[in-house]
Amino acid sequence: MNLSLSKLPILLKPFLLSLFLSIFFLSFLATQSPHHRLRTAMQNTVNPPSKDAGLRIRPGYSSYNAYIERQLNKTLNPKLRKIWTTRDWDRKVHVFVHFFKSLKQRNLIFNDSKALSIGARVGQEVAAMKLVGVSDSVGIDLVPHPPLVVKGDFHAQPFENHTFDFEFSNVFDHALYPWKFVGEIERTLKPGGVCVLHVALLRRADKYSANDLYSLEPLVELFKESELVEVRKVDGFGLDTEVVFRKKKKKNY
């Protein structure tokens, strides 16, 4: 078909209009794609306004095994283990003795308490509890250190329900699943038992941490079966806040 130049612009108008509408429609579809929605959501949650912003899990673990392997890189480090059992030992035991004496004075732990230290490494906390008179004490860690520390994962404690009167930990920030960490504490605590956590609120925890805590509210909400007893400032190896919970006693009807 022979088209004159004068008729060509007129015939192109519907084509150009159709092309414009197609481009507009395709652009609209692109904004509705899952990738675009995800990217937009991420941009809008850099500083999420909800209370969940107070507790953030660090990214980077492809699996639970990858998380465990990273934790073991620190725990099995021969240089660190030598430091923990030699030049660091007396200093840390002394500080823990101070903490536990204070807890005894506040009637939160007693000589006849059955006590657990969670994430105890080589057992300085356990040694300190024994020094202040709490003889029935033990620690758990991924790597055992007999006789003070037995092997155990704090996401799945190797103990029966309602075993302990008192549980202490300064490794909450190392929990990949904080809800499991707390759930296991509440499972193994006796009704009326006490849990004491040392956490960092004012500073970022160390490079092996799996979560960052920015406020107490999400931590308190994790304790479904316990009540908050007290909160106070401490100076504990980079951790600045002591939080005390008491597991609720079941009511008899």
PDB file of C-alpha atoms in Angstrom:
ATOM      1  CA  MET A   1       0.000   0.000   0.000  1.00  0.00           C
ATOM      2  CA  ASN A   2       1.317   3.451  -0.969  1.00  0.00           C
ATOM      3  CA  LEU A   3       0.898   6.085   1.799  1.00  0.00           C
ATOM      4  CA  SER A   4       1.375   9.772   1.209  1.00  0.00           C
ATOM      5  CA  LEU A   5       3.448  11.794   3.697  1.00  0.00           C
ATOM      6  CA  SER A   6       0.468  13.974   4.468  1.00  0.00           C
ATOM      7  CA  LYS A   7      -1.587  10.980   5.664  1.00  0.00           C
ATOM      8  CA  LEU A   8       1.183   9.344   7.731  1.00  0.00           C
ATOM      9  CA  PRO A   9       0.976  11.555  10.885  1.00  0.00           C
ATOM     10  CA  ILE A  10      -2.789  11.018  11.059  1.00  0.00           C
ATOM     11  CA  LEU A  11      -2.393   7.240  10.888  1.00  0.00           C
ATOM     12  CA  LEU A  12       0.373   7.325  13.503  1.00  0.00           C
ATOM     13  CA  LYS A  13      -1.759   9.064  16.095  1.00  0.00           C
ATOM     14  CA  PRO A  14      -3.708   5.941  17.171  1.00  0.00           C
ATOM     15  CA  PHE A  15      -0.477   3.953  17.186  1.00  0.00           C
ATOM     16  CA  LEU A  16       1.338   6.489  19.353  1.00  0.00           C
ATOM     17  CA  LEU A  17      -1.615   6.716  21.730  1.00  0.00           C
ATOM     18  CA  SER A  18      -1.713   2.926  22.006  1.00  0.00           C
ATOM     19  CA  LEU A  19       2.043   2.821  22.623  1.00  0.00           C
ATOM     20  CA  PHE A  20       1.781   5.447  25.364  1.00  0.00           C
ATOM     21  CA  LEU A  21      -1.053   3.608  27.095  1.00  0.00           C
ATOM     22  CA  SER A  22       0.873   0.327  26.915  1.00  0.00           C
ATOM     23  CA  ILE A  23       3.956   1.863  28.499  1.00  0.00           C
ATOM     24  CA  PHE A  24       1.836   3.408  31.253  1.00  0.00           C
ATOM     25  CA  PHE A  25       0.117   0.083  31.934  1.00  0.00           C
ATOM     26  CA  LEU A  26       3.404  -1.829  32.067  1.00  0.00           C
ATOM     27  CA  SER A  27       4.837   0.740  34.460  1.00  0.00           C
ATOM     28  CA  PHE A  28       1.815   0.327  36.706  1.00  0.00           C
ATOM     29  CA  LEU A  29       2.225  -3.459  36.708  1.00  0.00           C
ATOM     30  CA  ALA A  30       5.875  -3.094  37.670  1.00  0.00           C
ATOM     31  CA  THR A  31       4.909  -1.202  40.819  1.00  0.00           C
ATOM     32  CA  GLN A  32       2.654  -4.094  41.809  1.00  0.00           C
ATOM     33  CA  SER A  33       5.335  -6.793  41.540  1.00  0.00           C
ATOM     34  CA  PRO A  34       6.432  -8.672  44.694  1.00  0.00           C
ATOM     35  CA  HIS A  35      10.000  -7.403  44.272  1.00  0.00           C
ATOM     36  CA  HIS A  36       8.872  -3.790  44.160  1.00  0.00           C
ATOM     37  CA  ARG A  37       6.563  -4.221  47.175  1.00  0.00           C
ATOM     38  CA  LEU A  38       9.347  -5.898  49.157  1.00  0.00           C
ATOM     39  CA  ARG A  39      11.820  -3.146  48.304  1.00  0.00           C
ATOM     40  CA  THR A  40       9.286  -0.481  49.276  1.00  0.00           C
ATOM     41  CA  ALA A  41       8.502  -2.270  52.533  1.00  0.00           C
ATOM     42  CA  MET A  42      12.195  -2.468  53.394  1.00  0.00           C
ATOM     43  CA  GLN A  43      12.594   1.248  52.714  1.00  0.00           C
ATOM     44  CA  ASN A  44       9.639   1.998  54.955  1.00  0.00           C
ATOM     45  CA  THR A  45      10.891  -0.164  57.851  1.00  0.00           C
ATOM     46  CA  VAL A  46      14.416   1.120  58.289  1.00  0.00           C
ATOM     47  CA  ASN A  47      13.158   2.593  61.566  1.00  0.00           C
ATOM     48  CA  PRO A  48       9.901   0.697  62.181  1.00  0.00           C
ATOM     49  CA  PRO A  49       7.533   2.565  64.483  1.00  0.00           C
ATOM     50  CA  SER A  50       6.281  -0.561  66.242  1.00  0.00           C
ATOM     51  CA  LYS A  51       7.558  -1.916  69.558  1.00  0.00           C
ATOM     52  CA  ASP A  52       9.289  -4.690  67.594  1.00  0.00           C
ATOM     53  CA  ALA A  53      11.936  -2.120  66.717  1.00  0.00           C
ATOM     54  CA  GLY A  54      13.257  -2.648  70.233  1.00  0.00           C
ATOM     55  CA  LEU A  55      14.578  -6.124  69.409  1.00  0.00           C
ATOM     56  CA  ARG A  56      16.195  -6.906  66.071  1.00  0.00           C
ATOM     57  CA  ILE A  57      17.637 -10.187  64.873  1.00  0.00           C
ATOM     58  CA  ARG A  58      20.886  -9.740  62.996  1.00  0.00           C
ATOM     59  CA  PRO A  59      20.853 -11.040  59.408  1.00  0.00           C
ATOM     60  CA  GLY A  60      23.492 -13.199  57.793  1.00  0.00           C
ATOM     61  CA  TYR A  61      22.807 -16.740  58.996  1.00  0.00           C
ATOM     62  CA  SER A  62      21.889 -19.123  56.178  1.00  0.00           C
ATOM     63  CA  SER A  63      20.881 -21.855  58.634  1.00  0.00           C
ATOM     64  CA  TYR A  64      20.845 -22.744  62.301  1.00  0.00           C
ATOM     65  CA  ASN A  65      23.997 -24.801  61.770  1.00  0.00           C
ATOM     66  CA  ALA A  66      25.723 -21.711  60.362  1.00  0.00           C
ATOM     67  CA  TYR A  67      24.743 -19.816  63.509  1.00  0.00           C
ATOM     68  CA  ILE A  68      26.067 -22.600  65.770  1.00  0.00           C
ATOM     69  CA  GLU A  69      29.307 -22.770  63.802  1.00  0.00           C
ATOM     70  CA  ARG A  70      29.885 -19.041  64.266  1.00  0.00           C
ATOM     71  CA  GLN A  71      29.259 -19.279  68.012  1.00  0.00           C
ATOM     72  CA  LEU A  72      31.681 -22.191  68.253  1.00  0.00           C
ATOM     73  CA  ASN A  73      34.349 -20.153  66.473  1.00  0.00           C
ATOM     74  CA  LYS A  74      34.484 -18.019  69.607  1.00  0.00           C
ATOM     75  CA  THR A  75      33.841 -20.671  72.236  1.00  0.00           C
ATOM     76  CA  LEU A  76      36.452 -23.093  70.880  1.00  0.00           C
ATOM     77  CA  ASN A  77      39.109 -20.457  70.243  1.00  0.00           C
ATOM     78  CA  PRO A  78      42.119 -21.871  72.164  1.00  0.00           C
ATOM     79  CA  LYS A  79      43.594 -18.437  72.897  1.00  0.00           C
ATOM     80  CA  LEU A  80      40.319 -17.171  74.344  1.00  0.00           C
ATOM     81  CA  ARG A  81      39.781 -20.321  76.405  1.00  0.00           C
ATOM     82  CA  LYS A  82      43.250 -19.970  77.871  1.00  0.00           C
ATOM     83  CA  ILE A  83      42.558 -16.348  78.773  1.00  0.00           C
ATOM     84  CA  TRP A  84      39.182 -17.251  80.315  1.00  0.00           C
ATOM     85  CA  THR A  85      40.732 -19.944  82.523  1.00  0.00           C
ATOM     86  CA  THR A  86      43.861 -18.009  83.579  1.00  0.00           C
ATOM     87  CA  ARG A  87      44.311 -14.254  83.714  1.00  0.00           C
ATOM     88  CA  ASP A  88      40.550 -13.515  83.279  1.00  0.00           C
ATOM     89  CA  TRP A  89      39.389 -16.071  85.826  1.00  0.00           C
ATOM     90  CA  ASP A  90      39.897 -14.275  89.139  1.00  0.00           C
ATOM     91  CA  ARG A  91      38.767 -10.911  87.799  1.00  0.00           C
ATOM     92  CA  LYS A  92      35.499 -12.228  86.411  1.00  0.00           C
ATOM     93  CA  VAL A  93      34.770 -14.481  89.377  1.00  0.00           C
ATOM     94  CA  HIS A  94      35.252 -11.461  91.655  1.00  0.00           C
ATOM     95  CA  VAL A  95      32.739  -9.397  89.659  1.00  0.00           C
ATOM     96  CA  PHE A  96      30.194 -12.223  89.583  1.00  0.00           C
ATOM     97  CA  VAL A  97      30.584 -12.748  93.332  1.00  0.00           C
ATOM     98  CA  HIS A  98      29.634  -9.078  93.778  1.00  0.00           C
ATOM     99  CA  PHE A  99      26.531  -9.546  91.590  1.00  0.00           C
ATOM    100  CA  PHE A 100      25.364 -12.703  93.366  1.00  0.00           C
ATOM    101  CA  LYS A 101      25.956 -11.281  96.846  1.00  0.00           C
ATOM    102  CA  SER A 102      23.707  -8.388  95.873  1.00  0.00           C
ATOM    103  CA  LEU A 103      21.051 -10.802  94.612  1.00  0.00           C
ATOM    104  CA  LYS A 104      21.236 -12.727  97.906  1.00  0.00           C
ATOM    105  CA  GLN A 105      20.813  -9.515  99.889  1.00  0.00           C
ATOM    106  CA  ARG A 106      17.678  -8.792  97.850  1.00  0.00           C
ATOM    107  CA  ASN A 107      16.305 -12.295  98.535  1.00  0.00           C
ATOM    108  CA  LEU A 108      16.441 -13.344  94.890  1.00  0.00           C
ATOM    109  CA  ILE A 109      18.802 -16.293  95.370  1.00  0.00           C
ATOM    110  CA  PHE A 110      19.460 -18.432  98.451  1.00  0.00           C
ATOM    111  CA  ASN A 111      22.014 -20.953  99.615  1.00  0.00           C
ATOM    112  CA  ASP A 112      19.579 -23.803  99.004  1.00  0.00           C
ATOM    113  CA  SER A 113      18.605 -22.582  95.503  1.00  0.00           C
ATOM    114  CA  LYS A 114      19.143 -24.942  92.602  1.00  0.00           C
ATOM    115  CA  ALA A 115      20.811 -22.574  90.138  1.00  0.00           C
ATOM    116  CA  LEU A 116      21.668 -22.511  86.450  1.00  0.00           C
ATOM    117  CA  SER A 117      23.999 -20.221  84.515  1.00  0.00           C
ATOM    118  CA  ILE A 118      23.093 -20.052  80.818  1.00  0.00           C
ATOM    119  CA  GLY A 119      25.934 -19.631  78.332  1.00  0.00           C
ATOM    120  CA  ALA A 120      28.530 -20.072  81.063  1.00  0.00           C
ATOM    121  CA  ARG A 121      31.580 -20.759  78.854  1.00  0.00           C
ATOM    122  CA  VAL A 122      34.191 -22.058  81.302  1.00  0.00           C
ATOM    123  CA  GLY A 123      32.074 -21.470  84.418  1.00  0.00           C
ATOM    124  CA  GLN A 124      33.159 -18.255  86.148  1.00  0.00           C
ATOM    125  CA  GLU A 125      29.526 -17.517  87.070  1.00  0.00           C
ATOM    126  CA  VAL A 126      29.081 -21.016  88.497  1.00  0.00           C
ATOM    127  CA  ALA A 127      32.276 -20.738  90.538  1.00  0.00           C
ATOM    128  CA  ALA A 128      31.053 -17.399  91.893  1.00  0.00           C
ATOM    129  CA  MET A 129      27.664 -18.816  92.914  1.00  0.00           C
ATOM    130  CA  LYS A 130      29.400 -21.622  94.792  1.00  0.00           C
ATOM    131  CA  LEU A 131      31.665 -19.107  96.530  1.00  0.00           C
ATOM    132  CA  VAL A 132      28.669 -17.164  97.860  1.00  0.00           C
ATOM    133  CA  GLY A 133      27.136 -20.359  99.206  1.00  0.00           C
ATOM    134  CA  VAL A 134      24.876 -21.553  96.358  1.00  0.00           C
ATOM    135  CA  SER A 135      26.459 -24.988  96.124  1.00  0.00           C
ATOM    136  CA  ASP A 136      23.884 -26.633  93.844  1.00  0.00           C
ATOM    137  CA  SER A 137      24.879 -24.659  90.760  1.00  0.00           C
ATOM    138  CA  VAL A 138      25.713 -25.653  87.198  1.00  0.00           C
ATOM    139  CA  GLY A 139      26.256 -23.965  83.855  1.00  0.00           C
ATOM    140  CA  ILE A 140      25.416 -24.891  80.263  1.00  0.00           C
ATOM    141  CA  ASP A 141      27.248 -24.002  77.086  1.00  0.00           C
ATOM    142  CA  LEU A 142      27.729 -25.422  73.598  1.00  0.00           C
ATOM    143  CA  VAL A 143      31.140 -26.660  74.778  1.00  0.00           C
ATOM    144  CA  PRO A 144      31.226 -28.333  78.215  1.00  0.00           C
ATOM    145  CA  HIS A 145      33.835 -27.472  80.836  1.00  0.00           C
ATOM    146  CA  PRO A 146      33.570 -30.083  83.611  1.00  0.00           C
ATOM    147  CA  PRO A 147      32.757 -30.024  86.418  1.00  0.00           C
ATOM    148  CA  LEU A 148      31.191 -26.551  86.299  1.00  0.00           C
ATOM    149  CA  VAL A 149      29.638 -26.503  82.818  1.00  0.00           C
ATOM    150  CA  VAL A 150      27.696 -29.211  80.978  1.00  0.00           C
ATOM    151  CA  LYS A 151      26.922 -29.304  77.280  1.00  0.00           C
ATOM    152  CA  GLY A 152      23.674 -27.647  76.291  1.00  0.00           C
ATOM    153  CA  ASP A 153      22.005 -25.353  73.774  1.00  0.00           C
ATOM    154  CA  PHE A 154      20.078 -22.549  75.444  1.00  0.00           C
ATOM    155  CA  HIS A 155      17.466 -22.770  72.674  1.00  0.00           C
ATOM    156  CA  ALA A 156      16.680 -26.286  73.950  1.00  0.00           C
ATOM    157  CA  GLN A 157      17.903 -26.759  77.504  1.00  0.00           C
ATOM    158  CA  PRO A 158      18.772 -30.376  78.438  1.00  0.00           C
ATOM    159  CA  PHE A 159      16.724 -30.285  81.655  1.00  0.00           C
ATOM    160  CA  GLU A 160      13.286 -31.350  82.816  1.00  0.00           C
ATOM    161  CA  ASN A 161      10.450 -28.929  83.432  1.00  0.00           C
ATOM    162  CA  HIS A 162      10.516 -27.016  86.728  1.00  0.00           C
ATOM    163  CA  THR A 163      14.117 -27.912  87.574  1.00  0.00           C
ATOM    164  CA  PHE A 164      15.657 -24.664  88.844  1.00  0.00           C
ATOM    165  CA  ASP A 165      14.918 -22.053  91.485  1.00  0.00           C
ATOM    166  CA  PHE A 166      17.228 -19.521  89.869  1.00  0.00           C
ATOM    167  CA  GLU A 167      18.615 -18.911  86.363  1.00  0.00           C
ATOM    168  CA  PHE A 168      21.172 -16.331  85.320  1.00  0.00           C
ATOM    169  CA  SER A 169      22.482 -15.306  81.916  1.00  0.00           C
ATOM    170  CA  ASN A 170      24.510 -12.540  80.331  1.00  0.00           C
ATOM    171  CA  VAL A 171      24.272 -13.964  76.787  1.00  0.00           C
ATOM    172  CA  PHE A 172      20.739 -13.013  75.761  1.00  0.00           C
ATOM    173  CA  ASP A 173      22.245 -11.109  72.829  1.00  0.00           C
ATOM    174  CA  HIS A 174      23.691 -14.386  71.488  1.00  0.00           C
ATOM    175  CA  ALA A 175      20.233 -15.946  71.048  1.00  0.00           C
ATOM    176  CA  LEU A 176      19.206 -16.318  67.419  1.00  0.00           C
ATOM    177  CA  TYR A 177      15.675 -17.115  68.581  1.00  0.00           C
ATOM    178  CA  PRO A 178      15.093 -14.958  71.685  1.00  0.00           C
ATOM    179  CA  TRP A 179      11.569 -16.358  72.149  1.00  0.00           C
ATOM    180  CA  LYS A 180      12.993 -19.880  72.425  1.00  0.00           C
ATOM    181  CA  PHE A 181      15.723 -18.669  74.781  1.00  0.00           C
ATOM    182  CA  VAL A 182      13.101 -17.194  77.120  1.00  0.00           C
ATOM    183  CA  GLY A 183      10.671 -20.073  76.604  1.00  0.00           C
ATOM    184  CA  GLU A 184      13.277 -22.556  77.798  1.00  0.00           C
ATOM    185  CA  ILE A 185      13.989 -20.455  80.881  1.00  0.00           C
ATOM    186  CA  GLU A 186      10.320 -20.403  81.793  1.00  0.00           C
ATOM    187  CA  ARG A 187       9.974 -24.120  81.091  1.00  0.00           C
ATOM    188  CA  THR A 188      12.845 -25.130  83.370  1.00  0.00           C
ATOM    189  CA  LEU A 189      12.174 -22.599  86.147  1.00  0.00           C
ATOM    190  CA  LYS A 190      10.030 -23.714  89.049  1.00  0.00           C
ATOM    191  CA  PRO A 191       6.911 -21.644  89.761  1.00  0.00           C
ATOM    192  CA  GLY A 192       8.113 -18.740  91.868  1.00  0.00           C
ATOM    193  CA  GLY A 193      11.640 -19.145  90.486  1.00  0.00           C
ATOM    194  CA  VAL A 194      13.777 -16.153  89.553  1.00  0.00           C
ATOM    195  CA  CYS A 195      15.540 -15.311  86.293  1.00  0.00           C
ATOM    196  CA  VAL A 196      18.190 -12.591  86.139  1.00  0.00           C
ATOM    197  CA  LEU A 197      19.457 -11.306  82.804  1.00  0.00           C
ATOM    198  CA  HIS A 198      22.271  -8.868  82.141  1.00  0.00           C
ATOM    199  CA  VAL A 199      21.709  -7.111  78.820  1.00  0.00           C
ATOM    200  CA  ALA A 200      23.100  -4.223  76.798  1.00  0.00           C
ATOM    201  CA  LEU A 201      20.702  -1.366  76.107  1.00  0.00           C
ATOM    202  CA  LEU A 202      23.027   1.602  75.764  1.00  0.00           C
ATOM    203  CA  ARG A 203      25.564   0.093  73.398  1.00  0.00           C
ATOM    204  CA  ARG A 204      25.752  -2.417  70.574  1.00  0.00           C
ATOM    205  CA  ALA A 205      26.741  -5.897  71.715  1.00  0.00           C
ATOM    206  CA  ASP A 206      29.761  -7.794  70.364  1.00  0.00           C
ATOM    207  CA  LYS A 207      30.331  -9.156  66.848  1.00  0.00           C
ATOM    208  CA  TYR A 208      29.157 -12.634  67.841  1.00  0.00           C
ATOM    209  CA  SER A 209      25.765 -11.356  68.996  1.00  0.00           C
ATOM    210  CA  ALA A 210      22.734 -12.605  67.096  1.00  0.00           C
ATOM    211  CA  ASN A 211      20.315  -9.872  68.192  1.00  0.00           C
ATOM    212  CA  ASP A 212      20.317  -6.282  69.381  1.00  0.00           C
ATOM    213  CA  LEU A 213      18.072  -5.047  72.175  1.00  0.00           C
ATOM    214  CA  TYR A 214      17.151  -1.340  72.144  1.00  0.00           C
ATOM    215  CA  SER A 215      14.431  -1.257  74.793  1.00  0.00           C
ATOM    216  CA  LEU A 216      13.099  -3.469  77.578  1.00  0.00           C
ATOM    217  CA  GLU A 217       9.528  -3.715  76.303  1.00  0.00           C
ATOM    218  CA  PRO A 218      10.063  -6.557  73.806  1.00  0.00           C
ATOM    219  CA  LEU A 219      12.129  -8.482  76.367  1.00  0.00           C
ATOM    220  CA  VAL A 220       9.392  -8.177  78.985  1.00  0.00           C
ATOM    221  CA  GLU A 221       6.788  -9.336  76.478  1.00  0.00           C
ATOM    222  CA  LEU A 222       8.781 -12.509  75.768  1.00  0.00           C
ATOM    223  CA  PHE A 223       8.284 -13.612  79.378  1.00  0.00           C
ATOM    224  CA  LYS A 224       4.729 -14.913  79.054  1.00  0.00           C
ATOM    225  CA  GLU A 225       4.657 -16.749  82.389  1.00  0.00           C
ATOM    226  CA  SER A 226       6.633 -14.323  84.522  1.00  0.00           C
ATOM    227  CA  GLU A 227       6.378 -10.881  86.032  1.00  0.00           C
ATOM    228  CA  LEU A 228       8.978  -8.148  85.976  1.00  0.00           C
ATOM    229  CA  VAL A 229      10.435  -7.693  89.463  1.00  0.00           C
ATOM    230  CA  GLU A 230      13.049  -4.987  89.021  1.00  0.00           C
ATOM    231  CA  VAL A 231      15.426  -3.262  86.619  1.00  0.00           C
ATOM    232  CA  ARG A 232      18.694  -1.605  87.588  1.00  0.00           C
ATOM    233  CA  LYS A 233      21.924  -0.414  86.044  1.00  0.00           C
ATOM    234  CA  VAL A 234      25.014  -2.585  86.319  1.00  0.00           C
ATOM    235  CA  ASP A 235      28.527  -2.635  84.924  1.00  0.00           C
ATOM    236  CA  GLY A 236      28.993  -6.180  83.755  1.00  0.00           C
ATOM    237  CA  PHE A 237      31.587  -6.749  81.046  1.00  0.00           C
ATOM    238  CA  GLY A 238      29.959  -4.361  78.593  1.00  0.00           C
ATOM    239  CA  LEU A 239      26.396  -5.089  79.728  1.00  0.00           C
ATOM    240  CA  ASP A 240      24.647  -2.194  81.412  1.00  0.00           C
ATOM    241  CA  THR A 241      21.234  -3.369  82.631  1.00  0.00           C
ATOM    242  CA  GLU A 242      20.095  -6.052  85.070  1.00  0.00           C
ATOM    243  CA  VAL A 243      16.536  -7.318  84.564  1.00  0.00           C
ATOM    244  CA  VAL A 244      14.860  -9.586  87.114  1.00  0.00           C
ATOM    245  CA  PHE A 245      11.811 -11.760  86.440  1.00  0.00           C
ATOM    246  CA  ARG A 246       9.862 -14.107  88.709  1.00  0.00           C
ATOM    247  CA  LYS A 247       7.895 -16.994  87.255  1.00  0.00           C
ATOM    248  CA  LYS A 248       4.261 -16.797  88.301  1.00  0.00           C
ATOM    249  CA  LYS A 249       2.894 -19.420  90.642  1.00  0.00           C
ATOM    250  CA  LYS A 250      -0.101 -21.306  89.373  1.00  0.00           C
ATOM    251  CA  LYS A 251      -3.300 -20.443  91.217  1.00  0.00           C
ATOM    252  CA  ASN A 252      -5.217 -23.181  92.954  1.00  0.00           C
ATOM    253  CA  TYR A 253      -8.951 -22.961  92.365  1.00  0.00           C
TER     254      TYR A 253
END
